[in-house]
XYZ file of C-alpha atoms in Angstrom:
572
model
C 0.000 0.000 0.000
C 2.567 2.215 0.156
C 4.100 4.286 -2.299
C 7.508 2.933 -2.656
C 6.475 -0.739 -2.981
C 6.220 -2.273 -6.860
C 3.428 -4.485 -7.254
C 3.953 -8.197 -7.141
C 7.778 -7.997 -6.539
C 8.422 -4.956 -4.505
C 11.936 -4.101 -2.937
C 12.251 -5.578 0.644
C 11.926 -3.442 3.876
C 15.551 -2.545 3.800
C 15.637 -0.875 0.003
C 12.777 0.263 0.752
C 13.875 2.666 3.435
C 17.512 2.595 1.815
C 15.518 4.228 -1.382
C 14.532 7.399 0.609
C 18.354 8.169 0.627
C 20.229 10.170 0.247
C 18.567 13.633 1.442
C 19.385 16.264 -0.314
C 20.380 19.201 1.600
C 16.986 21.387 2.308
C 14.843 17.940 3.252
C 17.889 17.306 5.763
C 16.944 20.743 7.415
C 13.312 19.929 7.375
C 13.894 16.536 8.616
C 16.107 18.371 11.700
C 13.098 21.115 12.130
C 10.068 19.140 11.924
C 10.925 15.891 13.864
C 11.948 17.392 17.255
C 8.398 19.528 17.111
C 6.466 16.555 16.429
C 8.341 13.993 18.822
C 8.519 17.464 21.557
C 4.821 17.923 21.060
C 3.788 13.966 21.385
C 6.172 13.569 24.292
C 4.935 17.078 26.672
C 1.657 15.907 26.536
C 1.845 12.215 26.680
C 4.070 13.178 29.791
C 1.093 15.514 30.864
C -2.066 13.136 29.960
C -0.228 9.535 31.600
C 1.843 11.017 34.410
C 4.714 8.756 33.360
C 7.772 9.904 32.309
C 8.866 6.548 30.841
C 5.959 6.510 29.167
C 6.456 10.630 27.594
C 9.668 9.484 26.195
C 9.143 6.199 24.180
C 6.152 7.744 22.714
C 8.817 10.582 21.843
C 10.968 8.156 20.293
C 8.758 6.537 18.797
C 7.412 9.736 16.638
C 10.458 10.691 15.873
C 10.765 7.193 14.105
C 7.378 7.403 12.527
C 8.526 11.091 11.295
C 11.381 10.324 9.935
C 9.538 6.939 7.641
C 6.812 8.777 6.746
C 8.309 9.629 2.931
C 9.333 6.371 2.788
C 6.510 3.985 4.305
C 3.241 6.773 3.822
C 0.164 4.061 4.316
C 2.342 2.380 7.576
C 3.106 5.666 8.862
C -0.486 6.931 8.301
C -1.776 4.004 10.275
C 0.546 4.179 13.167
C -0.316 7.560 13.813
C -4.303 7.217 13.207
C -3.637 4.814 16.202
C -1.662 6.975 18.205
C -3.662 9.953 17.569
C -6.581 7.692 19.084
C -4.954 6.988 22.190
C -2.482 10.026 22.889
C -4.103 13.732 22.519
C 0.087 14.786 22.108
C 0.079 13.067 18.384
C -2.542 14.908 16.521
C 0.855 16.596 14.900
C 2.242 13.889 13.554
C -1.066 12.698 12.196
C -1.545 16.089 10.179
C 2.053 15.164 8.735
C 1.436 11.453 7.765
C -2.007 12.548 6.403
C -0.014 15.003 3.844
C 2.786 12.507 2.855
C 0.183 9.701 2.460
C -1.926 11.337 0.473
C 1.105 12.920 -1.952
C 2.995 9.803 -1.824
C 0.159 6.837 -2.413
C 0.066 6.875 -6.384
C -3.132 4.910 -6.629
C -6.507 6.047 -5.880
C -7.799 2.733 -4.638
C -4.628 2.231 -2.459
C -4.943 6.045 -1.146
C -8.500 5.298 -0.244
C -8.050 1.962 1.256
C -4.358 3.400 3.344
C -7.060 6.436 4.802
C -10.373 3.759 5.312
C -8.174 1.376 7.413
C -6.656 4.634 9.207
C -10.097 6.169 9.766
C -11.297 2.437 11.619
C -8.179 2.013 13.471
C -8.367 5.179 14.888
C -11.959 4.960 15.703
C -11.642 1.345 17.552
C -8.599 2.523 19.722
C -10.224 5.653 20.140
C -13.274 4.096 21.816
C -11.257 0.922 23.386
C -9.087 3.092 25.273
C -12.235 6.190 26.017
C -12.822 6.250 29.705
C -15.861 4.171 30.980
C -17.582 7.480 31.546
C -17.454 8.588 28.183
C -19.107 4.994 26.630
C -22.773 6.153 27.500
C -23.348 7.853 23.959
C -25.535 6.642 21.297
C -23.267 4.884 18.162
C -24.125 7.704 15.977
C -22.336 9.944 18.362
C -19.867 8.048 19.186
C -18.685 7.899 15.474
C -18.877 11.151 14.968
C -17.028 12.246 18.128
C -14.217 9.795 17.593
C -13.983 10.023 13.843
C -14.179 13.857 13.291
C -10.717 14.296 13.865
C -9.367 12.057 12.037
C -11.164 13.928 9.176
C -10.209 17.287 9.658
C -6.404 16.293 10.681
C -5.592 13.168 8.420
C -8.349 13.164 5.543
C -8.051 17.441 4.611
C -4.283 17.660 4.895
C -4.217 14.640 2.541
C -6.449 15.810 -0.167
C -4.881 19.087 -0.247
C -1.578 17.251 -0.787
C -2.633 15.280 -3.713
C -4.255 18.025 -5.076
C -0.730 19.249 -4.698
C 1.481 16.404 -6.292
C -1.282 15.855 -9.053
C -0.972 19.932 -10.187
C 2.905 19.237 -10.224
C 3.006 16.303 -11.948
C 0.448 17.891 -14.463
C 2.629 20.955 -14.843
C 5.815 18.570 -15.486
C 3.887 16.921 -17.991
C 3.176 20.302 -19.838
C 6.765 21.439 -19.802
C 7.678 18.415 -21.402
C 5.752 18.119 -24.110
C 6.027 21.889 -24.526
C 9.495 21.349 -25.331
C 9.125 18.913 -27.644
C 6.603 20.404 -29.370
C 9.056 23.270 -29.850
C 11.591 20.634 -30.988
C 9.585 18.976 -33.571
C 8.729 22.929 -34.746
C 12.021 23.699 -35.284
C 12.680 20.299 -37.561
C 10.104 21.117 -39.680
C 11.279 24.539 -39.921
C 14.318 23.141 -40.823
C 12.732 20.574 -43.048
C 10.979 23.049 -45.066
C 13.676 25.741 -45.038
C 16.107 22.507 -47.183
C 13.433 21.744 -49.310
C 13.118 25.685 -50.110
C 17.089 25.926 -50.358
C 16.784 22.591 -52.951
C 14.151 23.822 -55.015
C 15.888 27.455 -55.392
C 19.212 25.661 -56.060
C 18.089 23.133 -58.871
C 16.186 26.582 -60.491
C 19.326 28.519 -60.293
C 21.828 25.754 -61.605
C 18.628 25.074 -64.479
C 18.552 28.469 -65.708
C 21.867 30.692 -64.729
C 23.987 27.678 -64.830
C 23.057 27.372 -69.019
C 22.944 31.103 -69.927
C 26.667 31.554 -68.086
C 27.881 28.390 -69.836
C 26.848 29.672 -73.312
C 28.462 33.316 -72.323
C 31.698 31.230 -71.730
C 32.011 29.205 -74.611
C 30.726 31.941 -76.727
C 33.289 34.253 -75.627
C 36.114 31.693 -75.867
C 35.250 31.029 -79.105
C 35.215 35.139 -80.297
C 38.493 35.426 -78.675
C 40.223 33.270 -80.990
C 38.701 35.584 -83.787
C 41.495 36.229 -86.368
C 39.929 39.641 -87.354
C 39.856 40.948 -84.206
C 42.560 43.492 -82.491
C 44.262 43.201 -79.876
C 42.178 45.028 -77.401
C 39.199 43.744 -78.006
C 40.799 40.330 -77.906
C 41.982 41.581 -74.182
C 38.452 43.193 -73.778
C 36.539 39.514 -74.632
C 38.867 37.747 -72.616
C 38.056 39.995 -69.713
C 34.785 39.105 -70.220
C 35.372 35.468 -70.676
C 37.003 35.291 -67.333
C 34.250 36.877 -65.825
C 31.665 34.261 -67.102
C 34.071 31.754 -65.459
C 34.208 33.415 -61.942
C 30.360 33.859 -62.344
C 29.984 30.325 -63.321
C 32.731 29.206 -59.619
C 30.285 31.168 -57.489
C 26.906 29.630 -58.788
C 28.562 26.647 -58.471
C 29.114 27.733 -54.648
C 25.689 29.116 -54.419
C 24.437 26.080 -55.380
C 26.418 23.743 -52.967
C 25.587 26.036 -49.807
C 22.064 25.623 -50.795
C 21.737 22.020 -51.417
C 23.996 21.737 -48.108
C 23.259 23.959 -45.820
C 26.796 24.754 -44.865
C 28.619 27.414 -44.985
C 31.770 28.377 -46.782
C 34.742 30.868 -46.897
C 34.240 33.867 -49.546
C 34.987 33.239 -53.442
C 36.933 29.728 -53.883
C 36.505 26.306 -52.539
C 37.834 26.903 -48.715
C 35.496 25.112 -46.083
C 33.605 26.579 -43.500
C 35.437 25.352 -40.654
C 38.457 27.373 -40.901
C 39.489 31.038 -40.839
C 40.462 32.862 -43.902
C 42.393 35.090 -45.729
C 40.193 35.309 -49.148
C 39.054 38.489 -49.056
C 42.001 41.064 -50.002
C 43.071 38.394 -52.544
C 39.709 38.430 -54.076
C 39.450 42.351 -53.780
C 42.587 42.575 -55.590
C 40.765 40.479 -58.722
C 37.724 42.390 -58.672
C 40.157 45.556 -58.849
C 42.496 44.143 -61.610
C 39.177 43.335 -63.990
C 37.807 47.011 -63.246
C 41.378 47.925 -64.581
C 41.293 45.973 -67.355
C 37.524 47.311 -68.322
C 39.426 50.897 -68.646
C 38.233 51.953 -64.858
C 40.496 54.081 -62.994
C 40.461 52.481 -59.536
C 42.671 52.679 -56.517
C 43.159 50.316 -54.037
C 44.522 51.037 -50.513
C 45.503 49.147 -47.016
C 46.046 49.774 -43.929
C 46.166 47.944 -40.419
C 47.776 44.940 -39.792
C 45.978 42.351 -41.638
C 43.999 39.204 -39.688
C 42.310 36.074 -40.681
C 38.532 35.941 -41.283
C 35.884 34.062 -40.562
C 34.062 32.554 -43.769
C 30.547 34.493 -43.080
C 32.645 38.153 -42.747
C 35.462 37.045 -45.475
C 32.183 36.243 -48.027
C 30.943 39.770 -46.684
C 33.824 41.991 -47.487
C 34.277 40.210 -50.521
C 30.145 40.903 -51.567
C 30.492 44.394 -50.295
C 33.863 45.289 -52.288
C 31.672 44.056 -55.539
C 28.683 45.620 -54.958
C 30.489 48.796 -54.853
C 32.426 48.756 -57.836
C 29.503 47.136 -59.717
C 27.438 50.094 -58.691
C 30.329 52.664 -59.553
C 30.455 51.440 -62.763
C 26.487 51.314 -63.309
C 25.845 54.742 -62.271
C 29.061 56.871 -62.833
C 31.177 55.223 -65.621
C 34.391 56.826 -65.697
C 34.667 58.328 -62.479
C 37.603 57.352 -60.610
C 37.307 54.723 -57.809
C 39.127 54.394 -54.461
C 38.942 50.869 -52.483
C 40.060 50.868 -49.158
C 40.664 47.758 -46.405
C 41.135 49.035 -43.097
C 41.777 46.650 -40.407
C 40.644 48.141 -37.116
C 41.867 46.647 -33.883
C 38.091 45.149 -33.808
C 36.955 45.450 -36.943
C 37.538 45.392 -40.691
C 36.083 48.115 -42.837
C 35.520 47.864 -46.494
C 35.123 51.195 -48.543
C 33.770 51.530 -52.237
C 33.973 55.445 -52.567
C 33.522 56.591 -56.344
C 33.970 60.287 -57.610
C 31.720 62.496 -59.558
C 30.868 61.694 -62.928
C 33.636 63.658 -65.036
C 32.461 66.221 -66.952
C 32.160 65.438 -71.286
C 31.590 61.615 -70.622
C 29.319 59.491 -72.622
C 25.770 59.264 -70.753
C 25.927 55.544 -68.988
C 22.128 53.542 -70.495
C 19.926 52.600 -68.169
C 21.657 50.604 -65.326
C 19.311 47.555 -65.155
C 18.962 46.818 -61.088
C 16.645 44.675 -58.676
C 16.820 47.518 -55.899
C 17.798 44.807 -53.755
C 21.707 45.151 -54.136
C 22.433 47.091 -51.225
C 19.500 46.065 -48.832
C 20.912 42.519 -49.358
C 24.657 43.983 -47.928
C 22.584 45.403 -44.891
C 21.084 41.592 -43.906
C 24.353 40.077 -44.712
C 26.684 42.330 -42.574
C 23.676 42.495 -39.920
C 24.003 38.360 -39.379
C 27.543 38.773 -38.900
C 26.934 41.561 -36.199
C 28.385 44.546 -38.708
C 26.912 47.476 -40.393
C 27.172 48.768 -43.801
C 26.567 52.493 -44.218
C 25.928 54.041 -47.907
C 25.259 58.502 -48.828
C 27.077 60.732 -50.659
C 30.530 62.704 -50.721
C 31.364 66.065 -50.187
C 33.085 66.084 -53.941
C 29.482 65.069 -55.441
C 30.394 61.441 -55.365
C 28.964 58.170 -53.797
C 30.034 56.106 -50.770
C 29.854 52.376 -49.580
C 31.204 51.687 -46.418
C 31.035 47.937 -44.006
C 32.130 47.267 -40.485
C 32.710 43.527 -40.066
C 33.895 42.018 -36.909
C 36.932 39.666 -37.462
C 35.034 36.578 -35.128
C 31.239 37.380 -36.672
C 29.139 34.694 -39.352
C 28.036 32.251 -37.086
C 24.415 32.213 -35.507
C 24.574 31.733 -31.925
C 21.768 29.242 -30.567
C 19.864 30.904 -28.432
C 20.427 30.758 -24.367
C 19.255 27.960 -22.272
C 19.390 25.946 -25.279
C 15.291 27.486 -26.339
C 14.916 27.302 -29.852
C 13.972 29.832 -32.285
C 10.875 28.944 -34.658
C 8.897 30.589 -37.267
C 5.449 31.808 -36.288
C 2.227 29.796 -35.849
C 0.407 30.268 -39.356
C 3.897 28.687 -40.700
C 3.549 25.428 -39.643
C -0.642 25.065 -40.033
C 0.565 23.786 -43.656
C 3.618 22.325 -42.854
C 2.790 19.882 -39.925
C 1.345 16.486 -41.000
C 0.859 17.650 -44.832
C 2.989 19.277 -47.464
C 4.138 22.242 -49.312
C 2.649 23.395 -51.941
C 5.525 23.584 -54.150
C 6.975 19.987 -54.195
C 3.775 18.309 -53.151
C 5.769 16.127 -50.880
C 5.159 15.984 -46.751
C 7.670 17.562 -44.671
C 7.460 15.426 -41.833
C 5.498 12.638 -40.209
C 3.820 13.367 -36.544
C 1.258 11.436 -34.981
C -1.589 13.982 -34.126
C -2.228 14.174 -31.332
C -0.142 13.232 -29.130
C -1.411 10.167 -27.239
C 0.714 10.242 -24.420
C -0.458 13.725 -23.809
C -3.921 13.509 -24.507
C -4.170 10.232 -21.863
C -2.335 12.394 -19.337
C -4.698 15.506 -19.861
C -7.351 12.977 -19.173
C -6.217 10.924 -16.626
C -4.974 14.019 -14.548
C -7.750 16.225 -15.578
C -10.144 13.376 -14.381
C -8.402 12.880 -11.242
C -8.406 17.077 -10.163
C -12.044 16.920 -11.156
C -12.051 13.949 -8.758
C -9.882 15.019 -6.080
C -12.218 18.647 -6.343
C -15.677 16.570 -5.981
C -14.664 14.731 -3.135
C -12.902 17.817 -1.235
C -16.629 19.433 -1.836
C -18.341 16.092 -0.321
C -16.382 15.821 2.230
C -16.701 19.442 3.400
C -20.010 19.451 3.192
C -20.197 16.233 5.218
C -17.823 16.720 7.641
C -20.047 20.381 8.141
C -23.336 18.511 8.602
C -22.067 15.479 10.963
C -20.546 18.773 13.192
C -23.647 20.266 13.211
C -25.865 17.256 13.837
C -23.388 16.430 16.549
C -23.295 19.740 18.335
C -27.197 19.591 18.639
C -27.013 16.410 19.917
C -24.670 17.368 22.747
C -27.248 20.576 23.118
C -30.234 17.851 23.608
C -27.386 15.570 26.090
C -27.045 18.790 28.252
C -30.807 19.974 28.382
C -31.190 16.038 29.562
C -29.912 16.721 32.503
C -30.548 20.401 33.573
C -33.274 21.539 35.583
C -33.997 25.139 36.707
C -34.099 25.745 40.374
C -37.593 26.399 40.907
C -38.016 23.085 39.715
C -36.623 21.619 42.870
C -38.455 24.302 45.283
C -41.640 23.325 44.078
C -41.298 19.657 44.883
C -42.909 18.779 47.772
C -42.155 15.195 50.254
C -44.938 13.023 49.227
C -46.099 14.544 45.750
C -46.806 11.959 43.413
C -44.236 10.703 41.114
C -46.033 11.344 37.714
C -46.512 15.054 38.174
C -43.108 15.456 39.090
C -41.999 13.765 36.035
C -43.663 16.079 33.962
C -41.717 18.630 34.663
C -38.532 16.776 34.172
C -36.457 16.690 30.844
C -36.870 12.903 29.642
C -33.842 10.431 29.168
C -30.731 10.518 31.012
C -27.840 12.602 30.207
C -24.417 12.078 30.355
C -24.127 15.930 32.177
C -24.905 13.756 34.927
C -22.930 10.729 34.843
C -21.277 9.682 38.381
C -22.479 12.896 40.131
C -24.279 10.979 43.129
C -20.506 9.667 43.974
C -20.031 13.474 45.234
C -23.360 13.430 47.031
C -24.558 12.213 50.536
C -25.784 8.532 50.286
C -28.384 7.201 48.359
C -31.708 5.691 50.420
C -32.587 2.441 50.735
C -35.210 0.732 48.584
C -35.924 3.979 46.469
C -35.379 5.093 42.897
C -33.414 8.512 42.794
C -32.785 11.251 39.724
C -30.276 13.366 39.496
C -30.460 16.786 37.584
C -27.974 20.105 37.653
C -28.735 23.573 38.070
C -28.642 25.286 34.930
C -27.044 28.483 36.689
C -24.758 26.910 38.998
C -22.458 23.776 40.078
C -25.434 22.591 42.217
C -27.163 19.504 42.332
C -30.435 18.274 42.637
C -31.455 14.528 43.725
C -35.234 13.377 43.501
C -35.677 9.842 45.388
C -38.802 7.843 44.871
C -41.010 4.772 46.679
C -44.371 3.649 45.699
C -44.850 6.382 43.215
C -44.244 8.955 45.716
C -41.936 11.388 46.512
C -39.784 10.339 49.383
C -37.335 12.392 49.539
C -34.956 15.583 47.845
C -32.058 16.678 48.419
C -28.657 19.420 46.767
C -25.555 19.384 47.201
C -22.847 20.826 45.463
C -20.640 19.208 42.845
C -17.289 19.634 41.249
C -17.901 19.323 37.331
C-alpha cells in the first residue's frame, strides 16, 4: 500500500527505506526542524495526559521514528499515527504530517483510499477501546462522529490538499515536457521546409543561370580566338570570358551552400570550418578586372591584416563588388578608391567613387533589382556589422562595411530554447505538405497520445480530487452540526432550573413530578451521586444540575411517591 512498494515484486523493507536516501540538503533541514516539534509535542503531553515519564519518552521516540519513515513507508506511517492519535491527545501533529505525505505519496486512488479507510477504523476502535468508561454512555451515531471527526479534519483534509498538490505538479511537469518537444519537432520542420526551399531554389538557379553563363563562356572563348579581331578587343573579350568563369565558380558555390546547408569561406573552394584570408586576394581580382575594363580604380591598405571568418570574409568580398559594380552602373568613368582598413576590432571595407567627369558618354539605363544594397545590410547584420551608404562632399557616392573579425556564425539561443517561425507557418507544414513539391515535410502522430491520456487521466483525477474535497466538506459540516445539537439535547437532559426543585414537595406523586422533568438521562450527569450524601434504601433517585450553577439536585422515589430531595454541590 505504500508508495515505494512495486506491485507483485516490490523491494524488501531494507531498500525500501535505503531508497529514501540520500537527502538532499533542504529535506535534511526539514527533517532536523520538523521531527523534534512533532516527537517534543507527542512527548509534553503524553508526559502531561499519563503522568509517566517513561511513558512521555518512548512515545517521543517513537514519533520521531514514525517522522522520519513517513516519505518512505506513507500508508504504515499513516496508520501508526491514526492509532496513536486515538490513544495520545500529544500526536494529533504527527497525524496532520502522515495525512499530507500519504496522500502525496500513495500513487493509486484505490490504495490512497483503502491506506485512509483502514486509518479512519483504526483510529476509531482505539479511540473508543481506550475512552474512559464514563465517556461509553453515547448513542453509536455519536460516538462515530465524536471519535472520527478528527481524524477527518487532521488526516483526511491535509491529505487531499496534498494530492491536489502532487497531481498539479506532476500535471505541470507533464506540460513542460511536451512543450518542449513540441518546440523541438517545430524547429525540424522549420528546418525541413527551409532545405526543401534551399533545394528547389538551387536546382532553379543551376537550371537556368547555370546554361545562360555556360553559353556566355564558350561563346566568348570562341570570339576570342577571332582572327579579325585586335588586340584590345581580344583583351576586352577575354576579360569578359574570365568573368563568365568566376560567375559560373560562385553559382557553383551558391548552389552547394544551398543544397547543403553549410557554410563556406568567400569566393573559392575553402570550407567553412576554418578562418580565412580570401578576401584582399579576391578584392585585388575584382580591382584588376575594373582595370582591365578601362576603370580608374585605386586600391589602398592599412592595419595589420587578420584572418577571417568565412561568413565576414564572403561579406567583405560581396560588399567590395557591390560597390564597384554600382560605380560602374551609375558613374562610368569616375575614378574609384577601395580601401581595407583593419581596425583593432573590426575590418572596414570602402567603395567610394567620384563624380561623374564632366564630357563623358551618358551611362544607359543601369538595369537593377533595388535589392543590391539592402541585401549587404542583412548580410553584414548576421555577422553583427553594419554597412553604411550617402554621398561625398566632392558630389560622389560612398559604400562603407564594419565587419567584426570573429562574426558569421548564428549563436543558438540561451538555455538551449529554440527559435521557430510563427504559428500560421507550420498550419501547412505539420502532417501535410508544401505546396511547391507536393511532398510531406514530416510525419507526426496527431495528437499526441501520451499527452492527450495524461490531460485525461490528470484532468479526471483534479475533477475527482475537487468533488470529493466538496463532499467531504459538506459532510464533515453537517455530521458537526448534527453532533453539536445532539450534545445541546445531552445537556438539556440533565438540567433543571431551580424552581423546579423548590416546588417539589415530600410526598407529591411521582407522575406530576416527572412532567416537569427533561426525559432520558444525560451524560451531564454521569457519576455525580458519587459526590453526594448517600443514596436511600429501597428507592429510585434522579439526578439533575442547576442550569445556573455547580449545584445539584437529587429526587428519590417509593411507591410512586416522593420520598425524599435533596442538593448538594458538585465539582464538574
Amino acid at each position: 500500500m505504500d508508495a515505494a512498494e512495486t506491485p507483485r515484486t516490490g523491494p524488501s523493507f531494507r531498500l525500501r527505506l535505503a531508497a529514501a536516501s540520500p537527502w538532499p540538503r533542504r529535506r535534511i533541514v526539514g527533517e532536523a526542524v520538523l521531527t523534534p516539534v512533532l516527537s517534543g509535542i507527542a512527548g509534553i503531553l503524553g508526559t502531561t495526559e499519563t503522568g509517566s515519564l517513561v511513558q512521555g519518552g518512548a512515545l517521543t521516540l517513537f514519533v520521531a521514528a514514525l517522522s522520519l519513515a513517513r516519505r518512505a513507508l506513507p500508508a504504515s506511517v499513516l496508520l501508526a499515527a491514526s492509532a496513536l492519535a486515538g490513544t495520545f491527545l500529544g500526536t494529533f501533529a504527527l497525524l496532520v504530517c502522515a495525512g499530507w505525505s500519504a496522500g502525496s505519496r500513495i500513487e493509486r486512488p484505490a490504495r490512497a483510499l483503502a491506506a485512509f479507510t483502514a486509518g479512519f477504523v483504526l483510529h476509531l476502535v482505539v479511540g473508543v477501546a481506550t475512552a474512559p468508561d464514563e465517556d461509553l454512555g453515547l448513542s453509536a451515531p455519536a460516538t462515530v462522529v465524536l471519535a472520527g471527526a478528527p481524524f477527518l479534519v487532521l488526516a483526511v483534509t491535509p491529505g487531499f490538499a496534498a494530492r491536489y498538490r502532487a497531481q498539479r505538479h506532476a500535471l505541470l511537469d507533464a506540460l513542460r515536457r511536451h512543450n518542449t518537444q513540441l518546440v523541438r519537432e517545430q524547429a525540424m520542420v522549420a528546418r525541413q521546409a527551409r532545405l526543401l526551399e534551399r533545394q528547389r531554389i538551387a536546382q532553379d538557379m543551376h537550371d537556368s543561370l547555370g546554361h545562360q553563363l555556360a553559353l556566355i563562356a564558350v561563346h566568348t572563348g570562341a570570339l576570342e580566338v577571332d582572327p579579325e579581331l585586335n588586340s584590345r578587343q581580344r583583351e576586352a573579350v577575354g576579360v569578359l570570358r574570365e568573368a563568365s568563369r568566376s560567375a559560373m565558380r560562385e553559382l557553383r558555390e551558391a548552389v552547394g551552400i544551398l543544397r547543403n546547408d553549410t557554410e563556406t569561406s568567400g569566393p573559392g573552394p575553402e570550407g567553412a570550418g576554418s578562418l580565412s584570408n580570401r578576401a584582399p586576394a579576391s578584392v585585388d581580382e575584382l580591382v584588376a578586372s575594373s582595370r582591365t575594363a578601362g576603370a580608374t580604380v585605386e586600391l589602398q591598405r592599412s592595419g595589420t591584416q587578420r584572418p577571417l571568418s568565412p561568413a565576414v570574409d564572403r561579406a567583405a568580398y560581396r560588399i567590395a563588388q557591390e560597390g564597384l559594380t554600382n560605380a560602374h552602373k551609375h558613374a562610368p568613368g569616375a575614378p574609384i578608391t577601395v580601401a581595407l582598413r583593419y581596425e583593432p576590432d573590426s575590418l572596414v571595407v570602402e567603395v567610394a567613387n567620384g563624380p561623374v567627369p564632366a564630357g563623358a558618354p551618358a551611362a544607359p539605363p543601369a538595369i537593377s533589382g533595388g535589392q543590391g544594397l539592402t541585401g549587404l545590410r542583412e548580410r553584414a547584420r548576421l555577422v553583427g556589422g553594419m554597412v553604411h551608404t550617402g554621398l561625398t562632399p566632392g558630389g560622389g557616392f560612398r559604400l562603407a562595411g564594419v565587419l567584426p573579425y570573429t562574426g558569421g556564425e548564428r549563436q543558438p539561443p540561451p538555455d538551449g530554447a529554440t527559435s521557430v517561425a510563427g504559428d500560421d507557418y507550420f498550419r501547412g507544414q505539420i502532417g501535410g505538405a508544401l505546396a511547391s513539391d507536393g511532398g510531406g515535410v514530416l510525419e507526426r502522430d496527431v495528437p499526441h497520445k501520451e499527452f492527450t491520456t495524461i490531460m485525461s487521466r490528470k484532468k479526471n483525477a483534479a475533477l475527482g480530487c475537487a468533488a470529493t474535497a466538496v463532499v467531504l466538506a459538506v459532510g464533515v459540516g453537517a455530521l458537526l452540526v448534527w453532533g453539536v445539537s445532539k450534545l445541546i439535547d445531552e445537556v438539556e437532559k440533565g438540567v433543571i432550573p431551580a424552581s423546579v426543585y423548590e416546588s417539589a414537595r415530600v410526598g407529591e406523586a411521582e407522575a406530576d413530578l416527572r412532567g416537569k422533568f427533561p426525559e432520558g438521562g444525560s451524560l451531564l450527569t454521569e457519576g455525580v451521586e458519587k459526590q453526594g450524601p448517600p443514596l436511600p434504601d429501597d428507592a429510585a433517585c434522579e439526578h439533575f444540575v442547576d442550569d445556573d450553577k455547580d449545584i445539584v439536585y437529587r429526587f428519590c422515589f417509593r411507591d410512586g411517591k416522593l420520598a425524599s430531595k435533596v442538593s448538594y454541590t458538585y465539582s464538574p
